[in-house]
């Protein structure tokens, strides 16, 4: 089981603020890093799957970077909106093992 | 896109009773996963299947938990002699076999053991 740390645990920002979260994971046996968004009363939804060191992916106002050598990924949200309020989960993938999720970062964006 | 469906959405049971949940994955997905989520925690891995074969089972999973995927399509998760600590959201997800394929989650089954 891969030990996954996410920080901060929770975050409260104002509409329009930009924010970022961190996901730390062991760098050995690394295959991929997954990011998911989980809104209340919905199911977790995949945001990104990243594999290469230095990878950067973008989806609208959300982007993510990956450093496999030091074992961390950042998720950025530019100009946060209330609809971005959700729990953001990361999960590293290694050979032969199912995804092991972190505890998540709970984001609240208020108008 | 029918997505992953889980049944029931909610289940309230008395301690000591057995419960069974069902998950129907996306039809072309050959991997199926069960996770459990409790308040303040991320989804905790329980077990996963590739087609009908159960490839991995969490060491944290007690003998009271059993999962099946008899024909490589839908799956069931049974909890015998439920305890209050089993109260949680049980999530099912499916994916393609390829490494790096994202998981597609169902809406979960909320279990409350009284």
PDB file of C-alpha atoms in Angstrom:
ATOM      1  CA  UNK A   1       0.000   0.000   0.000  1.00  0.00           C
ATOM      2  CA  UNK A   2       1.456   3.359  -1.036  1.00  0.00           C
ATOM      3  CA  UNK A   3       1.468   6.039   1.646  1.00  0.00           C
ATOM      4  CA  UNK A   4      -0.221   9.136   0.227  1.00  0.00           C
ATOM      5  CA  UNK A   5      -0.297  12.528   1.903  1.00  0.00           C
ATOM      6  CA  UNK A   6      -2.462  15.420   0.811  1.00  0.00           C
ATOM      7  CA  UNK A   7      -2.302  18.966   2.110  1.00  0.00           C
ATOM      8  CA  UNK A   8      -3.956  21.043   3.220  1.00  0.00           C
ATOM      9  CA  UNK A   9      -6.762  18.933   4.676  1.00  0.00           C
ATOM     10  CA  UNK A  10      -9.242  21.715   3.998  1.00  0.00           C
ATOM     11  CA  UNK A  11      -9.269  25.110   2.376  1.00  0.00           C
ATOM     12  CA  UNK A  12     -11.728  27.987   2.325  1.00  0.00           C
ATOM     13  CA  UNK A  13     -11.254  30.658  -0.325  1.00  0.00           C
ATOM     14  CA  UNK A  14     -13.224  33.501  -1.811  1.00  0.00           C
ATOM     15  CA  UNK A  15     -14.603  33.417  -5.322  1.00  0.00           C
ATOM     16  CA  UNK A  16     -11.908  34.558  -7.738  1.00  0.00           C
ATOM     17  CA  UNK A  17      -8.972  33.432  -5.585  1.00  0.00           C
ATOM     18  CA  UNK A  18      -6.469  31.023  -7.052  1.00  0.00           C
ATOM     19  CA  UNK A  19      -5.430  28.070  -4.962  1.00  0.00           C
ATOM     20  CA  UNK A  20      -3.284  24.967  -5.002  1.00  0.00           C
ATOM     21  CA  UNK A  21      -3.017  21.650  -3.195  1.00  0.00           C
ATOM     22  CA  UNK A  22      -0.234  19.126  -2.750  1.00  0.00           C
ATOM     23  CA  UNK A  23      -0.129  15.359  -3.089  1.00  0.00           C
ATOM     24  CA  UNK A  24       2.975  13.502  -1.831  1.00  0.00           C
ATOM     25  CA  UNK A  25       3.659   9.844  -2.611  1.00  0.00           C
ATOM     26  CA  UNK A  26       6.544   7.363  -2.649  1.00  0.00           C
ATOM     27  CA  UNK A  27       8.533   7.734  -5.860  1.00  0.00           C
ATOM     28  CA  UNK A  28       9.490   4.043  -6.113  1.00  0.00           C
ATOM     29  CA  UNK A  29       7.505   1.705  -8.409  1.00  0.00           C
ATOM     30  CA  UNK A  30       5.607   4.679  -9.789  1.00  0.00           C
ATOM     31  CA  UNK A  31       3.317   4.199 -12.787  1.00  0.00           C
ATOM     32  CA  UNK A  32       0.880   7.087 -12.706  1.00  0.00           C
ATOM     33  CA  UNK A  33      -0.764   9.694 -10.507  1.00  0.00           C
ATOM     34  CA  UNK A  34      -4.525  10.166 -10.590  1.00  0.00           C
ATOM     35  CA  UNK A  35      -6.504  13.236  -9.497  1.00  0.00           C
ATOM     36  CA  UNK A  36     -10.236  13.050  -8.802  1.00  0.00           C
ATOM     37  CA  UNK A  37     -12.864  15.594  -7.815  1.00  0.00           C
ATOM     38  CA  UNK A  38     -15.659  14.481  -5.479  1.00  0.00           C
ATOM     39  CA  UNK A  39     -18.608  16.798  -5.150  1.00  0.00           C
ATOM     40  CA  UNK A  40     -21.153  16.295  -2.391  1.00  0.00           C
ATOM     41  CA  UNK A  41     -23.922  13.842  -3.328  1.00  0.00           C
ATOM     42  CA  UNK A  42     -22.089  12.828  -6.496  1.00  0.00           C
ATOM     43  CA  UNK A  43     -19.535  10.170  -7.370  1.00  0.00           C
ATOM     44  CA  UNK A  44     -15.792  10.879  -7.677  1.00  0.00           C
ATOM     45  CA  UNK A  45     -14.894  12.098 -11.150  1.00  0.00           C
ATOM     46  CA  UNK A  46     -11.486  11.687 -12.789  1.00  0.00           C
ATOM     47  CA  UNK A  47      -9.646  14.923 -13.528  1.00  0.00           C
ATOM     48  CA  UNK A  48      -6.198  13.831 -14.661  1.00  0.00           C
ATOM     49  CA  UNK A  49      -4.006  10.766 -15.020  1.00  0.00           C
ATOM     50  CA  UNK A  50      -0.344  11.755 -15.213  1.00  0.00           C
ATOM     51  CA  UNK A  51       2.600   9.510 -15.924  1.00  0.00           C
ATOM     52  CA  UNK A  52       5.747  11.393 -16.906  1.00  0.00           C
ATOM     53  CA  UNK A  53       8.057  13.419 -14.714  1.00  0.00           C
ATOM     54  CA  UNK A  54       7.475  17.078 -15.495  1.00  0.00           C
ATOM     55  CA  UNK A  55       4.038  16.322 -16.936  1.00  0.00           C
ATOM     56  CA  UNK A  56       1.590  19.196 -16.833  1.00  0.00           C
ATOM     57  CA  UNK A  57      -2.099  18.815 -17.638  1.00  0.00           C
ATOM     58  CA  UNK A  58      -4.875  21.362 -17.880  1.00  0.00           C
ATOM     59  CA  UNK A  59      -8.659  21.203 -17.900  1.00  0.00           C
ATOM     60  CA  UNK A  60     -10.286  24.623 -18.017  1.00  0.00           C
ATOM     61  CA  UNK A  61      -9.187  26.539 -14.933  1.00  0.00           C
ATOM     62  CA  UNK A  62      -7.679  23.458 -13.288  1.00  0.00           C
ATOM     63  CA  UNK A  63      -4.147  22.283 -13.953  1.00  0.00           C
ATOM     64  CA  UNK A  64      -1.742  19.793 -12.404  1.00  0.00           C
ATOM     65  CA  UNK A  65       1.982  19.172 -12.398  1.00  0.00           C
ATOM     66  CA  UNK A  66       3.948  16.038 -11.565  1.00  0.00           C
ATOM     67  CA  UNK A  67       7.402  15.410 -10.103  1.00  0.00           C
ATOM     68  CA  UNK A  68       8.028  11.671  -9.989  1.00  0.00           C
ATOM     69  CA  UNK A  69      11.627  11.955  -8.784  1.00  0.00           C
ATOM     70  CA  UNK A  70      10.707  13.696  -5.556  1.00  0.00           C
ATOM     71  CA  UNK A  71       7.219  12.196  -5.350  1.00  0.00           C
ATOM     72  CA  UNK A  72       4.772  15.069  -5.444  1.00  0.00           C
ATOM     73  CA  UNK A  73       2.041  16.599  -7.580  1.00  0.00           C
ATOM     74  CA  UNK A  74       0.377  20.000  -7.379  1.00  0.00           C
ATOM     75  CA  UNK A  75      -3.192  20.782  -8.382  1.00  0.00           C
ATOM     76  CA  UNK A  76      -3.939  24.421  -9.213  1.00  0.00           C
ATOM     77  CA  UNK A  77      -7.283  26.137  -9.562  1.00  0.00           C
ATOM     78  CA  UNK A  78      -7.227  29.563 -11.164  1.00  0.00           C
ATOM     79  CA  UNK A  79     -10.006  32.010 -10.295  1.00  0.00           C
ATOM     80  CA  UNK A  80     -11.954  29.636  -8.024  1.00  0.00           C
ATOM     81  CA  UNK A  81     -15.725  29.494  -8.443  1.00  0.00           C
ATOM     82  CA  UNK A  82     -18.356  28.184  -6.001  1.00  0.00           C
ATOM     83  CA  UNK A  83     -18.906  25.187  -8.288  1.00  0.00           C
ATOM     84  CA  UNK A  84     -15.266  24.175  -7.648  1.00  0.00           C
ATOM     85  CA  UNK A  85     -16.237  23.347  -4.065  1.00  0.00           C
ATOM     86  CA  UNK A  86     -15.483  19.661  -3.648  1.00  0.00           C
ATOM     87  CA  UNK A  87     -13.003  17.223  -2.177  1.00  0.00           C
ATOM     88  CA  UNK A  88      -9.970  16.718  -4.386  1.00  0.00           C
ATOM     89  CA  UNK A  89      -8.393  13.265  -4.135  1.00  0.00           C
ATOM     90  CA  UNK A  90      -5.093  12.029  -5.447  1.00  0.00           C
ATOM     91  CA  UNK A  91      -4.040   8.405  -5.870  1.00  0.00           C
ATOM     92  CA  UNK A  92      -0.693   7.054  -7.076  1.00  0.00           C
ATOM     93  CA  UNK A  93      -0.703   3.945  -9.207  1.00  0.00           C
ATOM     94  CA  UNK A  94       2.075   1.367  -8.974  1.00  0.00           C
ATOM     95  CA  UNK A  95       2.659  -1.919 -10.695  1.00  0.00           C
ATOM     96  CA  UNK A  96       0.144  -4.592  -9.810  1.00  0.00           C
ATOM     97  CA  UNK A  97      -1.714  -2.639  -7.157  1.00  0.00           C
ATOM     98  CA  UNK A  98      -5.064  -0.934  -7.102  1.00  0.00           C
ATOM     99  CA  UNK A  99      -5.200   2.803  -6.519  1.00  0.00           C
ATOM    100  CA  UNK A 100      -4.654   3.929  -2.946  1.00  0.00           C
ATOM    101  CA  UNK A 101      -6.288   7.295  -2.268  1.00  0.00           C
ATOM    102  CA  UNK A 102      -5.187  10.083   0.010  1.00  0.00           C
ATOM    103  CA  UNK A 103      -7.606  11.644   2.491  1.00  0.00           C
ATOM    104  CA  UNK A 104      -8.259  14.479   0.098  1.00  0.00           C
ATOM    105  CA  UNK A 105      -8.331  18.262   0.280  1.00  0.00           C
ATOM    106  CA  UNK A 106     -11.764  19.692   0.967  1.00  0.00           C
ATOM    107  CA  UNK A 107     -12.214  22.996  -0.871  1.00  0.00           C
ATOM    108  CA  UNK A 108     -14.963  25.486  -0.113  1.00  0.00           C
ATOM    109  CA  UNK A 109     -15.333  28.508  -2.391  1.00  0.00           C
ATOM    110  CA  UNK A 110     -17.674  31.193  -1.141  1.00  0.00           C
ATOM    111  CA  UNK A 111     -19.131  34.012  -3.262  1.00  0.00           C
TER     112      UNK A 111
ATOM    113  CA  UNK B   1     -23.178   6.131 -21.420  1.00  0.00           C
ATOM    114  CA  UNK B   2     -24.916   4.202 -18.679  1.00  0.00           C
ATOM    115  CA  UNK B   3     -22.089   4.647 -16.191  1.00  0.00           C
ATOM    116  CA  UNK B   4     -21.472   2.539 -13.092  1.00  0.00           C
ATOM    117  CA  UNK B   5     -24.602   1.770 -11.123  1.00  0.00           C
ATOM    118  CA  UNK B   6     -24.888   0.586  -7.545  1.00  0.00           C
ATOM    119  CA  UNK B   7     -27.816  -0.822  -5.677  1.00  0.00           C
ATOM    120  CA  UNK B   8     -29.177  -0.011  -3.177  1.00  0.00           C
ATOM    121  CA  UNK B   9     -28.325   3.664  -2.638  1.00  0.00           C
ATOM    122  CA  UNK B  10     -28.985   3.390   1.076  1.00  0.00           C
ATOM    123  CA  UNK B  11     -29.173   0.460   3.452  1.00  0.00           C
ATOM    124  CA  UNK B  12     -30.043   0.520   7.138  1.00  0.00           C
ATOM    125  CA  UNK B  13     -29.552  -2.725   8.987  1.00  0.00           C
ATOM    126  CA  UNK B  14     -29.329  -3.993  12.515  1.00  0.00           C
ATOM    127  CA  UNK B  15     -26.068  -5.210  13.950  1.00  0.00           C
ATOM    128  CA  UNK B  16     -25.537  -8.882  13.244  1.00  0.00           C
ATOM    129  CA  UNK B  17     -27.508  -8.961  10.006  1.00  0.00           C
ATOM    130  CA  UNK B  18     -26.011  -9.788   6.617  1.00  0.00           C
ATOM    131  CA  UNK B  19     -26.141  -7.302   3.752  1.00  0.00           C
ATOM    132  CA  UNK B  20     -25.350  -7.571   0.063  1.00  0.00           C
ATOM    133  CA  UNK B  21     -24.633  -4.768  -2.378  1.00  0.00           C
ATOM    134  CA  UNK B  22     -24.565  -4.923  -6.140  1.00  0.00           C
ATOM    135  CA  UNK B  23     -22.442  -3.066  -8.679  1.00  0.00           C
ATOM    136  CA  UNK B  24     -22.934  -2.974 -12.442  1.00  0.00           C
ATOM    137  CA  UNK B  25     -19.804  -1.609 -14.146  1.00  0.00           C
ATOM    138  CA  UNK B  26     -19.489   0.068 -17.524  1.00  0.00           C
ATOM    139  CA  UNK B  27     -19.962  -2.809 -19.935  1.00  0.00           C
ATOM    140  CA  UNK B  28     -16.611  -2.698 -21.712  1.00  0.00           C
ATOM    141  CA  UNK B  29     -14.602  -2.318 -18.494  1.00  0.00           C
ATOM    142  CA  UNK B  30     -12.941  -5.523 -17.341  1.00  0.00           C
ATOM    143  CA  UNK B  31     -11.655  -4.163 -14.027  1.00  0.00           C
ATOM    144  CA  UNK B  32     -13.960  -3.625 -11.082  1.00  0.00           C
ATOM    145  CA  UNK B  33     -13.040  -2.178  -7.692  1.00  0.00           C
ATOM    146  CA  UNK B  34     -14.682  -1.889  -4.298  1.00  0.00           C
ATOM    147  CA  UNK B  35     -13.751   0.949  -1.941  1.00  0.00           C
ATOM    148  CA  UNK B  36     -15.114   2.071   1.415  1.00  0.00           C
ATOM    149  CA  UNK B  37     -15.216   5.667   2.592  1.00  0.00           C
ATOM    150  CA  UNK B  38     -15.831   6.947   6.102  1.00  0.00           C
ATOM    151  CA  UNK B  39     -16.098  10.517   7.304  1.00  0.00           C
ATOM    152  CA  UNK B  40     -12.879  12.494   6.910  1.00  0.00           C
ATOM    153  CA  UNK B  41     -11.108   9.752   5.021  1.00  0.00           C
ATOM    154  CA  UNK B  42     -10.405   9.092   1.381  1.00  0.00           C
ATOM    155  CA  UNK B  43     -11.729   5.970  -0.309  1.00  0.00           C
ATOM    156  CA  UNK B  44     -10.135   2.897   1.297  1.00  0.00           C
ATOM    157  CA  UNK B  45      -9.362   0.020  -1.043  1.00  0.00           C
ATOM    158  CA  UNK B  46     -11.204  -3.247  -0.341  1.00  0.00           C
ATOM    159  CA  UNK B  47     -10.751  -5.495  -3.363  1.00  0.00           C
ATOM    160  CA  UNK B  48     -10.592  -5.597  -7.129  1.00  0.00           C
ATOM    161  CA  UNK B  49     -11.370  -7.935 -10.022  1.00  0.00           C
ATOM    162  CA  UNK B  50     -10.050  -8.335 -13.491  1.00  0.00           C
ATOM    163  CA  UNK B  51     -12.858 -10.060 -15.338  1.00  0.00           C
ATOM    164  CA  UNK B  52     -14.038 -12.758 -12.911  1.00  0.00           C
ATOM    165  CA  UNK B  53     -10.701 -13.133 -11.101  1.00  0.00           C
ATOM    166  CA  UNK B  54     -10.263 -11.437  -7.741  1.00  0.00           C
ATOM    167  CA  UNK B  55      -6.703 -10.139  -8.034  1.00  0.00           C
ATOM    168  CA  UNK B  56      -6.200  -8.238  -4.831  1.00  0.00           C
ATOM    169  CA  UNK B  57      -7.865  -8.032  -1.453  1.00  0.00           C
ATOM    170  CA  UNK B  58      -6.977  -5.578   1.278  1.00  0.00           C
ATOM    171  CA  UNK B  59      -5.349  -7.108   4.342  1.00  0.00           C
ATOM    172  CA  UNK B  60      -7.585  -4.811   6.361  1.00  0.00           C
ATOM    173  CA  UNK B  61     -10.633  -6.658   5.098  1.00  0.00           C
ATOM    174  CA  UNK B  62     -12.044  -9.036   7.651  1.00  0.00           C
ATOM    175  CA  UNK B  63     -13.363 -12.512   6.850  1.00  0.00           C
ATOM    176  CA  UNK B  64     -16.884 -11.151   7.188  1.00  0.00           C
ATOM    177  CA  UNK B  65     -16.474  -9.405   3.835  1.00  0.00           C
ATOM    178  CA  UNK B  66     -16.683 -11.308   0.572  1.00  0.00           C
ATOM    179  CA  UNK B  67     -16.970 -10.170  -3.009  1.00  0.00           C
ATOM    180  CA  UNK B  68     -17.797 -12.000  -6.195  1.00  0.00           C
ATOM    181  CA  UNK B  69     -17.902 -11.277  -9.890  1.00  0.00           C
ATOM    182  CA  UNK B  70     -19.081 -14.619 -11.219  1.00  0.00           C
ATOM    183  CA  UNK B  71     -19.393 -13.860 -14.929  1.00  0.00           C
ATOM    184  CA  UNK B  72     -16.994 -10.962 -15.154  1.00  0.00           C
ATOM    185  CA  UNK B  73     -19.842  -8.472 -15.379  1.00  0.00           C
ATOM    186  CA  UNK B  74     -21.698  -7.304 -12.247  1.00  0.00           C
ATOM    187  CA  UNK B  75     -20.244  -7.783  -8.783  1.00  0.00           C
ATOM    188  CA  UNK B  76     -21.669  -8.287  -5.308  1.00  0.00           C
ATOM    189  CA  UNK B  77     -20.161  -7.341  -1.968  1.00  0.00           C
ATOM    190  CA  UNK B  78     -21.519  -9.180   1.059  1.00  0.00           C
ATOM    191  CA  UNK B  79     -20.926  -8.265   4.680  1.00  0.00           C
ATOM    192  CA  UNK B  80     -21.854 -10.936   7.194  1.00  0.00           C
ATOM    193  CA  UNK B  81     -22.721 -10.272  10.829  1.00  0.00           C
ATOM    194  CA  UNK B  82     -22.539  -6.513  10.370  1.00  0.00           C
ATOM    195  CA  UNK B  83     -21.004  -4.341  13.072  1.00  0.00           C
ATOM    196  CA  UNK B  84     -21.490  -0.643  13.750  1.00  0.00           C
ATOM    197  CA  UNK B  85     -17.969  -0.016  12.466  1.00  0.00           C
ATOM    198  CA  UNK B  86     -19.077  -1.218   9.056  1.00  0.00           C
ATOM    199  CA  UNK B  87     -21.187   1.911   8.630  1.00  0.00           C
ATOM    200  CA  UNK B  88     -19.699   3.710   5.641  1.00  0.00           C
ATOM    201  CA  UNK B  89     -20.160   4.604   2.000  1.00  0.00           C
ATOM    202  CA  UNK B  90     -19.295   1.630  -0.210  1.00  0.00           C
ATOM    203  CA  UNK B  91     -18.082   2.714  -3.620  1.00  0.00           C
ATOM    204  CA  UNK B  92     -17.727   0.639  -6.734  1.00  0.00           C
ATOM    205  CA  UNK B  93     -15.596   1.684  -9.687  1.00  0.00           C
ATOM    206  CA  UNK B  94     -14.650   0.187 -13.017  1.00  0.00           C
ATOM    207  CA  UNK B  95     -11.905   0.793 -15.554  1.00  0.00           C
ATOM    208  CA  UNK B  96     -10.253  -0.598 -18.613  1.00  0.00           C
ATOM    209  CA  UNK B  97      -7.375  -2.978 -18.066  1.00  0.00           C
ATOM    210  CA  UNK B  98      -4.777  -0.519 -19.369  1.00  0.00           C
ATOM    211  CA  UNK B  99      -2.434   1.014 -16.843  1.00  0.00           C
ATOM    212  CA  UNK B 100      -3.274   4.694 -16.424  1.00  0.00           C
ATOM    213  CA  UNK B 101      -6.963   4.191 -17.163  1.00  0.00           C
ATOM    214  CA  UNK B 102      -9.069   6.397 -14.884  1.00  0.00           C
ATOM    215  CA  UNK B 103     -11.614   4.845 -12.548  1.00  0.00           C
ATOM    216  CA  UNK B 104     -15.295   5.505 -13.153  1.00  0.00           C
ATOM    217  CA  UNK B 105     -17.221   5.483  -9.901  1.00  0.00           C
ATOM    218  CA  UNK B 106     -20.799   4.694  -9.055  1.00  0.00           C
ATOM    219  CA  UNK B 107     -22.839   6.816  -6.643  1.00  0.00           C
ATOM    220  CA  UNK B 108     -22.144   4.414  -3.813  1.00  0.00           C
ATOM    221  CA  UNK B 109     -24.214   2.545  -1.250  1.00  0.00           C
ATOM    222  CA  UNK B 110     -24.553   4.240   2.136  1.00  0.00           C
ATOM    223  CA  UNK B 111     -24.661   1.581   4.873  1.00  0.00           C
ATOM    224  CA  UNK B 112     -25.859   2.395   8.361  1.00  0.00           C
ATOM    225  CA  UNK B 113     -25.614  -0.323  10.996  1.00  0.00           C
ATOM    226  CA  UNK B 114     -27.720   0.354  14.084  1.00  0.00           C
TER     227      UNK B 114
END
